[in-house]
Amino acid sequence: MTMTFSADEKFALQLDAEDPLRQFREKFHLPLSKDGSSLIYFAGNSLGLMPKAARKIVDQELDDWAKLAVDAHLKAETPWYSYHETLREPMAQLVGAQPNEVICMNSLTVNLHLMMATFYRPTKSRFKILMEEPAFPSDTYAIKTQIVHHGFDPKDALVLARPRKGEFAVRQDDIETALEKHGEQIALVLIAGVNFFTGQLFDIAKITAAAQKRGITVGIDLAHAAGNVPLALHDWNVDFAVWCSYKYLNSGPGAAAGAFVHERHATNRKLPRLAGWFGNDPATRFRLHLEPEFIPVPSADGWQISNPPIFSMAPLRASLAIFDEAGGMELLRAKSIKLTGYLQFLLEQTSSNFFTVITPHETDARGCQLSILAHEHSKELFKKLEAAGVKCDFREPNVIRAAPTPLYNTFHEVWRFAKILADHQ
Ligand SMILES: *Cc1c(COP(=O)(O)O)cnc(C)c1O
């Protein structure tokens, strides 16, 4: 797709006026700067903004607790016993899954461990895990400790797909070369959908096919992909995936996370897992101590352990309703491509040598985030952005991440952000 942009402020305002999704910004609380104007909030990749509708939904749960107490499990406006059911369909839509392949539970890293408990079953000959570098530290810790948990050494068992020297993105070819080289020994590929540091969007379909051809299981961490880019987990035949919902999914700090188990595994009751009562067949769940045998639900629910955490799920209902109202990921992605494309265009206009955008240039190799590597005085530059009313984030040693999101950011904000950067010279 080619787009013609202009660095003229009027052009940015015009894009906003023509934006079919522009009214969605109204549905969020925008944090204010000291002077009372709204911040340019480009940190939705870290914590998405609060949907205004979240408060009413959370209040409803508090009221039901106050008025009904234990009876709210079945008699609340939205019964707590089956609360997670209300999230299933919209979550499945967002990640391109069937409803029976998705469960909302726990938080992301916990889900990563639970999925590895099932899908990382190393043997003496096949025990390696391939992941990308740099990866989010929590994923690295989870993977390394799983390796150790099974009696292996991360020094032997971890295969890292890295960018080449002087490059920032990991090449698909290099992932495939690593699969080729270690193929027989790799038990699991566990890779991000979108890398947290560079913003690189991986070709999940291709990686999955290349790995599975060699008998390797594939798990995807969608922390930076869910709600950012369209996904088709079922069709791509991914074995499992996990994601959090407080980044692009705007569901609040520590909100309940998601997990995907492909149907061909989800219906397999024989798969080993770490179980709890909410993964058990509801028909016998309340026979409690009378039924000590665990009978998993033949769907992703079979991995659910505990009863649903109502207060960390309630805001998610408000958020998913907004995604639904916006028409789903395809429309959001169309705006996102334009919004981030415009940011990229403006940064390139700033013919500057004090920063480099390390996110891939190609639209289909990134989501909405651009990672800007400052060649010097990176912290100073970041402080300057903050002082000018920009909320983005800094990743050591020298990268500023800016994520204009299609639900609540504007083209004019992108224009102002680029101007602040350009004026820094
Ligand atoms: C944000 C993020 C996490 C955070 O994990 P929590 O368990 O939700 O605290 C983990 N992994 C990746 C890749 C992330 O981007």
Short mmCIF file of C-alpha atoms and ligand atoms in Angstrom, two decimals:
data_model
loop_
_atom_site.label_atom_id
_atom_site.label_comp_id
_atom_site.label_asym_id
_atom_site.label_seq_id
_atom_site.Cartn_x
_atom_site.Cartn_y
_atom_site.Cartn_z
CA MET A 1 0.00 0.00 0.00
CA THR A 2 1.37 3.41 -0.88
CA MET A 3 0.17 6.48 0.88
CA THR A 4 0.90 10.07 0.13
CA PHE A 5 1.49 12.12 3.22
CA SER A 6 2.28 15.74 3.83
CA ALA A 7 4.17 17.31 6.72
CA ASP A 8 1.75 20.23 6.75
CA GLU A 9 -0.22 20.54 10.01
CA LYS A 10 -3.42 21.08 8.01
CA PHE A 11 -2.93 17.70 6.41
CA ALA A 12 -2.84 16.01 9.84
CA LEU A 13 -6.03 17.80 10.88
CA GLN A 14 -7.63 16.76 7.61
CA LEU A 15 -6.79 13.08 8.24
CA ASP A 16 -8.44 13.38 11.65
CA ALA A 17 -11.54 14.95 10.16
CA GLU A 18 -11.79 12.07 7.66
CA ASP A 19 -11.07 9.34 10.20
CA PRO A 20 -14.10 7.03 10.49
CA LEU A 21 -12.95 5.91 13.94
CA ARG A 22 -12.39 9.40 15.35
CA GLN A 23 -15.32 9.27 17.78
CA PHE A 24 -13.78 6.35 19.69
CA ARG A 25 -11.31 8.64 21.43
CA GLU A 26 -14.30 9.97 23.40
CA LYS A 27 -14.77 6.58 24.97
CA PHE A 28 -11.52 6.79 26.93
CA HIS A 29 -10.20 8.83 29.81
CA LEU A 30 -7.20 10.78 28.53
CA PRO A 31 -4.62 11.62 31.20
CA LEU A 32 -3.93 15.33 31.56
CA SER A 33 -0.69 17.24 31.83
CA LYS A 34 -0.09 19.90 34.49
CA ASP A 35 -1.62 22.63 32.36
CA GLY A 36 -4.84 20.67 31.97
CA SER A 37 -4.40 19.68 28.32
CA SER A 38 -4.47 16.01 27.43
CA LEU A 39 -1.15 14.23 27.13
CA ILE A 40 -0.06 12.78 23.82
CA TYR A 41 -0.50 9.25 25.10
CA PHE A 42 1.70 6.92 23.06
CA ALA A 43 2.12 4.36 25.87
CA GLY A 44 -0.81 2.11 25.00
CA ASN A 45 1.74 -0.63 24.34
CA SER A 46 2.47 -0.56 28.07
CA LEU A 47 -0.87 0.28 29.67
CA GLY A 48 -3.88 1.09 27.55
CA LEU A 49 -6.21 3.92 28.54
CA MET A 50 -9.25 3.41 30.73
CA PRO A 51 -12.53 3.00 28.87
CA LYS A 52 -15.04 5.35 30.47
CA ALA A 53 -17.57 2.49 30.55
CA ALA A 54 -15.28 0.46 32.84
CA ARG A 55 -16.33 2.31 35.97
CA LYS A 56 -20.00 1.44 35.64
CA ILE A 57 -19.24 -2.23 35.10
CA VAL A 58 -16.89 -2.40 38.08
CA ASP A 59 -19.45 -0.51 40.21
CA GLN A 60 -22.07 -3.05 39.22
CA GLU A 61 -19.89 -5.86 40.55
CA LEU A 62 -19.28 -3.99 43.79
CA ASP A 63 -23.03 -3.42 44.16
CA ASP A 64 -23.77 -7.07 43.50
CA TRP A 65 -21.20 -8.07 46.08
CA ALA A 66 -22.69 -5.65 48.62
CA LYS A 67 -26.29 -6.69 47.99
CA LEU A 68 -26.05 -10.35 47.13
CA ALA A 69 -22.75 -11.62 48.54
CA VAL A 70 -22.45 -15.34 47.87
CA ASP A 71 -25.65 -15.36 45.84
CA ALA A 72 -24.03 -13.11 43.24
CA HIS A 73 -22.29 -16.22 41.88
CA LEU A 74 -25.56 -17.15 40.23
CA LYS A 75 -27.80 -14.12 40.66
CA ALA A 76 -25.65 -11.11 39.85
CA GLU A 77 -26.55 -9.05 36.81
CA THR A 78 -23.70 -10.92 35.14
CA PRO A 79 -23.38 -14.11 37.21
CA TRP A 80 -19.88 -14.53 38.57
CA TYR A 81 -19.85 -18.29 38.24
CA SER A 82 -19.74 -18.04 34.46
CA TYR A 83 -18.25 -14.54 34.17
CA HIS A 84 -15.41 -15.68 31.91
CA GLU A 85 -18.01 -16.86 29.40
CA THR A 86 -18.86 -13.24 28.62
CA LEU A 87 -15.29 -12.69 27.38
CA ARG A 88 -14.88 -15.79 25.29
CA GLU A 89 -16.49 -14.76 21.99
CA PRO A 90 -15.01 -11.25 21.75
CA MET A 91 -11.55 -12.50 22.76
CA ALA A 92 -11.75 -15.33 20.24
CA GLN A 93 -12.65 -12.80 17.52
CA LEU A 94 -9.65 -10.62 18.33
CA VAL A 95 -7.13 -13.42 18.06
CA GLY A 96 -8.77 -15.32 15.22
CA ALA A 97 -9.80 -18.35 17.23
CA GLN A 98 -12.86 -20.48 17.73
CA PRO A 99 -14.64 -19.79 21.01
CA ASN A 100 -13.75 -23.23 22.39
CA GLU A 101 -10.04 -22.47 21.87
CA VAL A 102 -9.91 -19.43 24.15
CA ILE A 103 -9.99 -18.96 27.89
CA CYS A 104 -9.54 -15.80 29.89
CA MET A 105 -7.62 -16.46 33.10
CA ASN A 106 -4.69 -15.52 35.37
CA SER A 107 -2.02 -13.19 34.08
CA LEU A 108 0.27 -13.58 31.12
CA THR A 109 3.40 -15.11 32.61
CA VAL A 110 1.32 -17.53 34.67
CA ASN A 111 -0.41 -18.64 31.48
CA LEU A 112 2.97 -19.03 29.82
CA HIS A 113 3.97 -21.47 32.55
CA LEU A 114 0.67 -23.33 32.40
CA MET A 115 0.94 -23.75 28.64
CA MET A 116 4.54 -24.92 28.91
CA ALA A 117 3.48 -27.44 31.55
CA THR A 118 1.43 -29.06 28.79
CA PHE A 119 3.40 -28.26 25.65
CA TYR A 120 7.00 -28.35 26.76
CA ARG A 121 7.62 -32.03 27.51
CA PRO A 122 11.31 -32.36 26.74
CA THR A 123 13.02 -35.68 26.11
CA LYS A 124 16.74 -36.48 26.11
CA SER A 125 16.92 -35.96 22.37
CA ARG A 126 14.35 -33.18 21.93
CA PHE A 127 14.64 -30.61 24.67
CA LYS A 128 15.50 -27.22 23.16
CA ILE A 129 13.38 -24.08 23.04
CA LEU A 130 13.83 -21.51 20.28
CA MET A 131 12.98 -17.93 21.22
CA GLU A 132 13.84 -14.47 19.93
CA GLU A 133 16.36 -12.05 21.36
CA PRO A 134 15.89 -9.58 22.86
CA ALA A 135 12.80 -11.08 24.50
CA PHE A 136 10.77 -9.63 27.33
CA PRO A 137 12.53 -10.63 30.55
CA SER A 138 9.51 -12.36 32.06
CA ASP A 139 9.40 -14.73 29.08
CA THR A 140 13.11 -15.40 29.37
CA TYR A 141 12.75 -16.20 33.09
CA ALA A 142 9.73 -18.41 32.48
CA ILE A 143 11.47 -20.33 29.70
CA LYS A 144 14.77 -20.72 31.52
CA THR A 145 13.13 -21.92 34.71
CA GLN A 146 10.98 -24.40 32.77
CA ILE A 147 14.15 -25.78 31.22
CA VAL A 148 15.75 -26.10 34.66
CA HIS A 149 12.54 -27.53 36.09
CA HIS A 150 12.89 -30.41 33.62
CA GLY A 151 16.50 -31.01 34.59
CA PHE A 152 18.16 -29.37 31.58
CA ASP A 153 20.60 -26.47 31.34
CA PRO A 154 19.51 -23.29 29.53
CA LYS A 155 23.08 -23.10 28.17
CA ASP A 156 22.36 -26.20 26.09
CA ALA A 157 18.63 -25.92 25.72
CA LEU A 158 18.05 -22.33 24.70
CA VAL A 159 18.34 -21.41 21.01
CA LEU A 160 18.18 -17.68 20.33
CA ALA A 161 17.10 -16.09 17.06
CA ARG A 162 18.88 -12.74 17.03
CA PRO A 163 19.10 -9.81 14.65
CA ARG A 164 22.31 -9.91 12.59
CA LYS A 165 25.12 -7.60 13.54
CA GLY A 166 24.20 -4.04 12.62
CA GLU A 167 20.53 -4.98 12.17
CA PHE A 168 17.59 -4.71 14.54
CA ALA A 169 14.96 -7.12 13.28
CA VAL A 170 15.25 -10.90 13.24
CA ARG A 171 15.21 -12.27 9.71
CA GLN A 172 12.73 -14.98 8.84
CA ASP A 173 15.55 -16.78 7.03
CA ASP A 174 17.61 -16.87 10.20
CA ILE A 175 14.73 -18.37 12.16
CA GLU A 176 14.40 -21.05 9.51
CA THR A 177 18.15 -21.68 9.49
CA ALA A 178 18.04 -22.17 13.27
CA LEU A 179 15.12 -24.58 12.85
CA GLU A 180 17.10 -26.43 10.24
CA LYS A 181 20.26 -26.61 12.33
CA HIS A 182 18.67 -27.65 15.63
CA GLY A 183 15.42 -29.08 14.20
CA GLU A 184 15.55 -32.57 15.66
CA GLN A 185 16.44 -31.24 19.07
CA ILE A 186 13.92 -28.41 19.34
CA ALA A 187 10.84 -29.26 21.37
CA LEU A 188 9.21 -25.85 21.32
CA VAL A 189 9.31 -22.55 19.46
CA LEU A 190 8.12 -19.80 21.77
CA ILE A 191 8.24 -16.45 20.07
CA ALA A 192 6.50 -13.10 20.33
CA GLY A 193 3.85 -12.02 17.86
CA VAL A 194 5.24 -8.48 18.05
CA ASN A 195 8.60 -7.94 19.73
CA PHE A 196 8.31 -5.61 22.74
CA PHE A 197 11.59 -3.79 22.04
CA THR A 198 11.76 -3.33 18.29
CA GLY A 199 8.07 -3.57 17.47
CA GLN A 200 8.84 -6.21 14.83
CA LEU A 201 5.79 -8.23 13.80
CA PHE A 202 6.80 -11.81 13.10
CA ASP A 203 5.29 -13.91 10.33
CA ILE A 204 3.48 -16.25 12.69
CA ALA A 205 1.95 -18.37 9.92
CA LYS A 206 5.32 -18.99 8.27
CA ILE A 207 7.18 -19.67 11.50
CA THR A 208 4.47 -22.07 12.63
CA ALA A 209 4.52 -23.99 9.36
CA ALA A 210 8.32 -24.17 9.27
CA ALA A 211 8.49 -25.45 12.85
CA GLN A 212 5.62 -27.92 12.64
CA LYS A 213 7.12 -29.42 9.49
CA ARG A 214 9.92 -30.55 11.78
CA GLY A 215 7.61 -31.87 14.48
CA ILE A 216 8.07 -28.83 16.71
CA THR A 217 5.31 -27.36 18.88
CA VAL A 218 4.68 -23.61 18.49
CA GLY A 219 3.58 -21.15 21.16
CA ILE A 220 3.16 -17.42 20.58
CA ASP A 221 3.31 -14.61 23.14
CA LEU A 222 0.82 -12.04 21.90
CA ALA A 223 1.38 -9.43 24.64
CA HIS A 224 2.18 -6.77 22.04
CA ALA A 225 0.07 -8.24 19.25
CA ALA A 226 -3.40 -8.74 20.74
CA GLY A 227 -5.51 -5.70 19.94
CA ASN A 228 -2.68 -4.34 17.78
CA VAL A 229 -2.67 -6.50 14.64
CA PRO A 230 -5.18 -8.95 13.09
CA LEU A 231 -4.49 -12.53 14.09
CA ALA A 232 -5.69 -15.89 12.78
CA LEU A 233 -4.42 -18.35 15.38
CA HIS A 234 -6.75 -21.16 14.40
CA ASP A 235 -6.01 -20.98 10.68
CA TRP A 236 -2.30 -20.55 11.25
CA ASN A 237 -2.49 -23.77 13.24
CA VAL A 238 -0.56 -22.30 16.19
CA ASP A 239 -0.45 -24.85 19.03
CA PHE A 240 -0.96 -22.38 21.86
CA ALA A 241 -0.77 -18.66 22.57
CA VAL A 242 -0.96 -16.34 25.57
CA TRP A 243 -1.48 -12.60 25.95
CA CYS A 244 -2.20 -9.92 28.50
CA SER A 245 -5.13 -7.55 28.19
CA TYR A 246 -3.84 -4.36 29.83
CA LYS A 247 -1.72 -3.19 26.85
CA TYR A 248 -3.59 -2.68 23.57
CA LEU A 249 -6.68 -4.26 25.08
CA ASN A 250 -7.11 -1.40 27.58
CA SER A 251 -8.39 -3.50 30.47
CA GLY A 252 -6.50 -2.04 33.38
CA PRO A 253 -3.48 -2.96 35.49
CA GLY A 254 -3.03 -6.70 35.98
CA ALA A 255 -6.29 -7.46 34.16
CA ALA A 256 -7.14 -11.08 33.40
CA ALA A 257 -5.03 -12.48 30.57
CA GLY A 258 -5.90 -14.81 27.70
CA ALA A 259 -4.81 -18.22 26.50
CA PHE A 260 -5.41 -20.05 23.24
CA VAL A 261 -5.18 -23.81 22.82
CA HIS A 262 -5.76 -25.06 19.30
CA GLU A 263 -8.88 -27.17 19.00
CA ARG A 264 -6.91 -30.31 18.11
CA HIS A 265 -5.26 -30.11 21.55
CA ALA A 266 -8.08 -28.43 23.46
CA THR A 267 -10.41 -31.38 22.93
CA ASN A 268 -7.74 -33.88 23.95
CA ARG A 269 -8.53 -34.75 27.55
CA LYS A 270 -5.42 -36.90 27.80
CA LEU A 271 -2.96 -34.03 27.59
CA PRO A 272 -1.08 -33.55 30.85
CA ARG A 273 -1.68 -30.23 32.57
CA LEU A 274 -1.64 -28.46 35.92
CA ALA A 275 -5.27 -28.55 36.92
CA GLY A 276 -7.76 -26.89 39.21
CA TRP A 277 -11.49 -27.16 39.81
CA PHE A 278 -12.57 -24.70 37.11
CA GLY A 279 -10.93 -26.83 34.46
CA ASN A 280 -13.12 -29.71 35.53
CA ASP A 281 -16.33 -30.78 33.83
CA PRO A 282 -19.02 -28.49 35.31
CA ALA A 283 -21.32 -31.50 35.70
CA THR A 284 -19.16 -32.84 38.50
CA ARG A 285 -17.39 -29.66 39.64
CA PHE A 286 -19.60 -29.13 42.65
CA ARG A 287 -19.39 -32.67 43.87
CA LEU A 288 -16.10 -31.39 45.22
CA HIS A 289 -14.43 -33.95 47.47
CA LEU A 290 -16.77 -36.67 46.23
CA GLU A 291 -15.11 -36.58 42.78
CA PRO A 292 -11.36 -36.64 43.26
CA GLU A 293 -10.73 -37.63 39.61
CA PHE A 294 -10.03 -34.63 37.40
CA ILE A 295 -12.13 -34.67 34.23
CA PRO A 296 -11.06 -31.77 32.02
CA VAL A 297 -13.55 -29.76 30.01
CA PRO A 298 -12.80 -30.71 26.37
CA SER A 299 -11.97 -27.13 25.37
CA ALA A 300 -9.49 -24.44 26.36
CA ASP A 301 -11.49 -24.26 29.60
CA GLY A 302 -9.76 -27.46 30.61
CA TRP A 303 -6.73 -25.32 31.50
CA GLN A 304 -8.68 -22.91 33.69
CA ILE A 305 -7.64 -23.42 37.27
CA SER A 306 -9.50 -21.05 39.55
CA ASN A 307 -12.83 -19.31 39.71
CA PRO A 308 -12.89 -16.13 37.60
CA PRO A 309 -11.38 -12.97 39.16
CA ILE A 310 -14.36 -10.66 38.71
CA PHE A 311 -12.64 -7.35 39.38
CA SER A 312 -9.85 -7.99 36.92
CA MET A 313 -12.33 -9.14 34.29
CA ALA A 314 -14.99 -6.45 34.63
CA PRO A 315 -13.07 -3.67 32.78
CA LEU A 316 -12.24 -6.15 30.04
CA ARG A 317 -15.95 -6.37 29.22
CA ALA A 318 -16.05 -2.61 28.68
CA SER A 319 -12.94 -2.72 26.52
CA LEU A 320 -13.95 -5.66 24.34
CA ALA A 321 -17.31 -3.99 23.68
CA ILE A 322 -15.39 -1.05 22.20
CA PHE A 323 -13.38 -3.30 19.87
CA ASP A 324 -16.62 -4.86 18.79
CA GLU A 325 -18.26 -1.50 18.19
CA ALA A 326 -15.23 -0.34 16.18
CA GLY A 327 -15.82 -3.25 13.82
CA GLY A 328 -12.93 -5.46 14.88
CA MET A 329 -9.25 -5.60 14.06
CA GLU A 330 -9.39 -5.15 10.27
CA LEU A 331 -10.75 -1.62 10.46
CA LEU A 332 -8.52 -0.70 13.39
CA ARG A 333 -5.51 -2.05 11.55
CA ALA A 334 -6.34 0.03 8.48
CA LYS A 335 -6.22 3.20 10.59
CA SER A 336 -3.20 1.96 12.51
CA ILE A 337 -1.20 1.44 9.33
CA LYS A 338 -1.99 4.99 8.30
CA LEU A 339 -1.29 6.46 11.72
CA THR A 340 2.06 4.73 12.20
CA GLY A 341 2.91 5.21 8.53
CA TYR A 342 2.39 8.92 9.04
CA LEU A 343 4.66 8.92 12.09
CA GLN A 344 7.32 7.11 10.10
CA PHE A 345 6.96 9.55 7.21
CA LEU A 346 7.34 12.55 9.51
CA LEU A 347 10.35 11.07 11.29
CA GLU A 348 12.00 10.46 7.94
CA GLN A 349 11.36 14.11 7.02
CA THR A 350 13.32 15.06 10.10
CA SER A 351 16.41 14.28 8.10
CA SER A 352 18.29 13.85 11.27
CA ASN A 353 21.20 11.74 12.33
CA PHE A 354 20.48 11.82 16.04
CA PHE A 355 18.05 8.92 15.94
CA THR A 356 17.25 5.77 13.95
CA VAL A 357 13.88 4.04 13.77
CA ILE A 358 14.74 0.41 14.46
CA THR A 359 11.25 -0.95 13.76
CA PRO A 360 10.96 -2.62 10.35
CA HIS A 361 9.88 -0.21 7.65
CA GLU A 362 7.48 -2.60 5.94
CA THR A 363 3.90 -2.31 7.08
CA ASP A 364 3.41 -6.06 7.38
CA ALA A 365 6.46 -6.39 9.63
CA ARG A 366 5.28 -4.09 12.37
CA GLY A 367 2.24 -3.13 14.44
CA CYS A 368 1.57 0.40 15.65
CA GLN A 369 4.74 0.89 17.71
CA LEU A 370 7.85 2.59 16.39
CA SER A 371 11.05 2.20 18.39
CA ILE A 372 13.34 5.17 18.10
CA LEU A 373 16.97 4.60 18.95
CA ALA A 374 18.63 7.84 20.01
CA HIS A 375 22.32 7.95 19.12
CA GLU A 376 23.23 10.19 22.01
CA HIS A 377 21.63 11.91 25.00
CA SER A 378 18.70 9.52 24.75
CA LYS A 379 17.47 10.18 28.29
CA GLU A 380 17.63 13.90 27.71
CA LEU A 381 15.54 13.53 24.58
CA PHE A 382 13.04 11.39 26.45
CA LYS A 383 12.78 13.99 29.22
CA LYS A 384 12.20 16.66 26.63
CA LEU A 385 9.32 14.67 25.16
CA GLU A 386 7.85 14.23 28.62
CA ALA A 387 8.18 17.94 29.39
CA ALA A 388 6.33 18.70 26.16
CA GLY A 389 3.36 16.57 27.24
CA VAL A 390 4.21 13.27 25.57
CA LYS A 391 3.72 10.01 27.40
CA CYS A 392 5.77 7.29 25.78
CA ASP A 393 8.40 5.05 27.30
CA PHE A 394 12.09 4.47 27.47
CA ARG A 395 13.80 1.12 27.22
CA GLU A 396 17.41 0.75 28.25
CA PRO A 397 19.86 1.55 26.96
CA ASN A 398 18.64 4.11 24.42
CA VAL A 399 15.30 3.30 22.87
CA ILE A 400 12.15 5.40 23.00
CA ARG A 401 9.00 3.46 22.18
CA ALA A 402 6.07 5.38 20.74
CA ALA A 403 2.83 3.57 20.02
CA PRO A 404 0.06 5.64 18.43
CA THR A 405 -3.05 3.49 18.76
CA PRO A 406 -6.00 3.67 16.39
CA LEU A 407 -8.70 3.70 19.09
CA TYR A 408 -7.72 6.90 20.84
CA ASN A 409 -4.78 8.63 19.14
CA THR A 410 -5.00 11.23 16.41
CA PHE A 411 -2.97 12.17 13.35
CA HIS A 412 -2.50 15.60 14.85
CA GLU A 413 -0.89 14.05 17.94
CA VAL A 414 1.48 12.18 15.65
CA TRP A 415 2.27 15.47 13.90
CA ARG A 416 2.94 17.24 17.23
CA PHE A 417 5.11 14.38 18.48
CA ALA A 418 7.26 14.47 15.33
CA LYS A 419 7.56 18.26 15.60
CA ILE A 420 8.81 18.04 19.19
CA LEU A 421 11.42 15.52 18.06
CA ALA A 422 12.44 17.62 15.06
CA ASP A 423 12.76 20.77 17.17
CA HIS A 424 15.19 18.95 19.41
CA GLN A 425 17.98 19.19 16.84
C1 LIG B 1 4.00 -7.09 29.05
C2 LIG B 1 4.65 -8.40 28.84
C3 LIG B 1 4.70 -9.36 29.87
C4 LIG B 1 4.15 -9.07 31.23
O1 LIG B 1 3.82 -10.24 31.92
P1 LIG B 1 2.77 -10.24 33.13
O2 LIG B 1 2.74 -11.64 33.53
O3 LIG B 1 1.46 -9.72 32.58
O4 LIG B 1 3.26 -9.33 34.19
C5 LIG B 1 5.28 -10.58 29.58
N1 LIG B 1 5.79 -10.85 28.35
C6 LIG B 1 5.76 -9.94 27.35
C7 LIG B 1 6.32 -10.29 26.01
C8 LIG B 1 5.21 -8.70 27.57
O5 LIG B 1 5.19 -7.81 26.59
#
